[in-house]
Every structure is written in C-alpha cells, then in structure tokens.
Steps between C-alpha positions, in 0.01 A plus 500: 500500500636843405510781747466863396677752715331834518704800594311792645481807276750772579386762744376812322740791500333786676565850371719723708335735746389832353784677682760294318371552144659843438832371636474189281427712193790734574736209555418362153501837325127499423314821429134592477341357187379774270698774672601765251866591470614860520525687169882477484480129586238444230711680239803287599293182458376613158851586388630163617229322298524715187649221288212267583241772437641572154539132404148419619340789311688409179401135529137592563486729198675244282252231601206734455594606145663180375180398317441844347479497120594860441 
C-alpha cells in the first residue's frame, strides 16, 4: 500500500506594518507611482531618450505609409 505524505502549505507572508512601508520603499529606491518629475528632470529624461523617440516616430511613419500608392 502506498502512503502519500502531505506537507502543510507554507505560512502566508504577512505584509509589513504600515509604519515600515515608507522605510521599505526608501530602502529599495521606490518612488510614488505617477509622481511627476520636475521640469528640468523631465527635460533631461526626454533628452536621454531622444534617439528612441526619433527611431520610433520614423518606424511608425514608415509602417503607416508603406502601402501608399502615391
């Protein structure tokens, strides 16, 4: 006769207390989702991504007009 050994499920991991959440977020470098950067920070991010922005817009236009007859 075969015996089946059942292991109990792992204990659920409880979330940290509310007091610890800001410290946990700060420790992992998390920021508020949807928070807007400052204007200089936004301009820096745009400038850093300028190559992607140009390549994406060119690819989109090429795909859009690739079937054009004229």
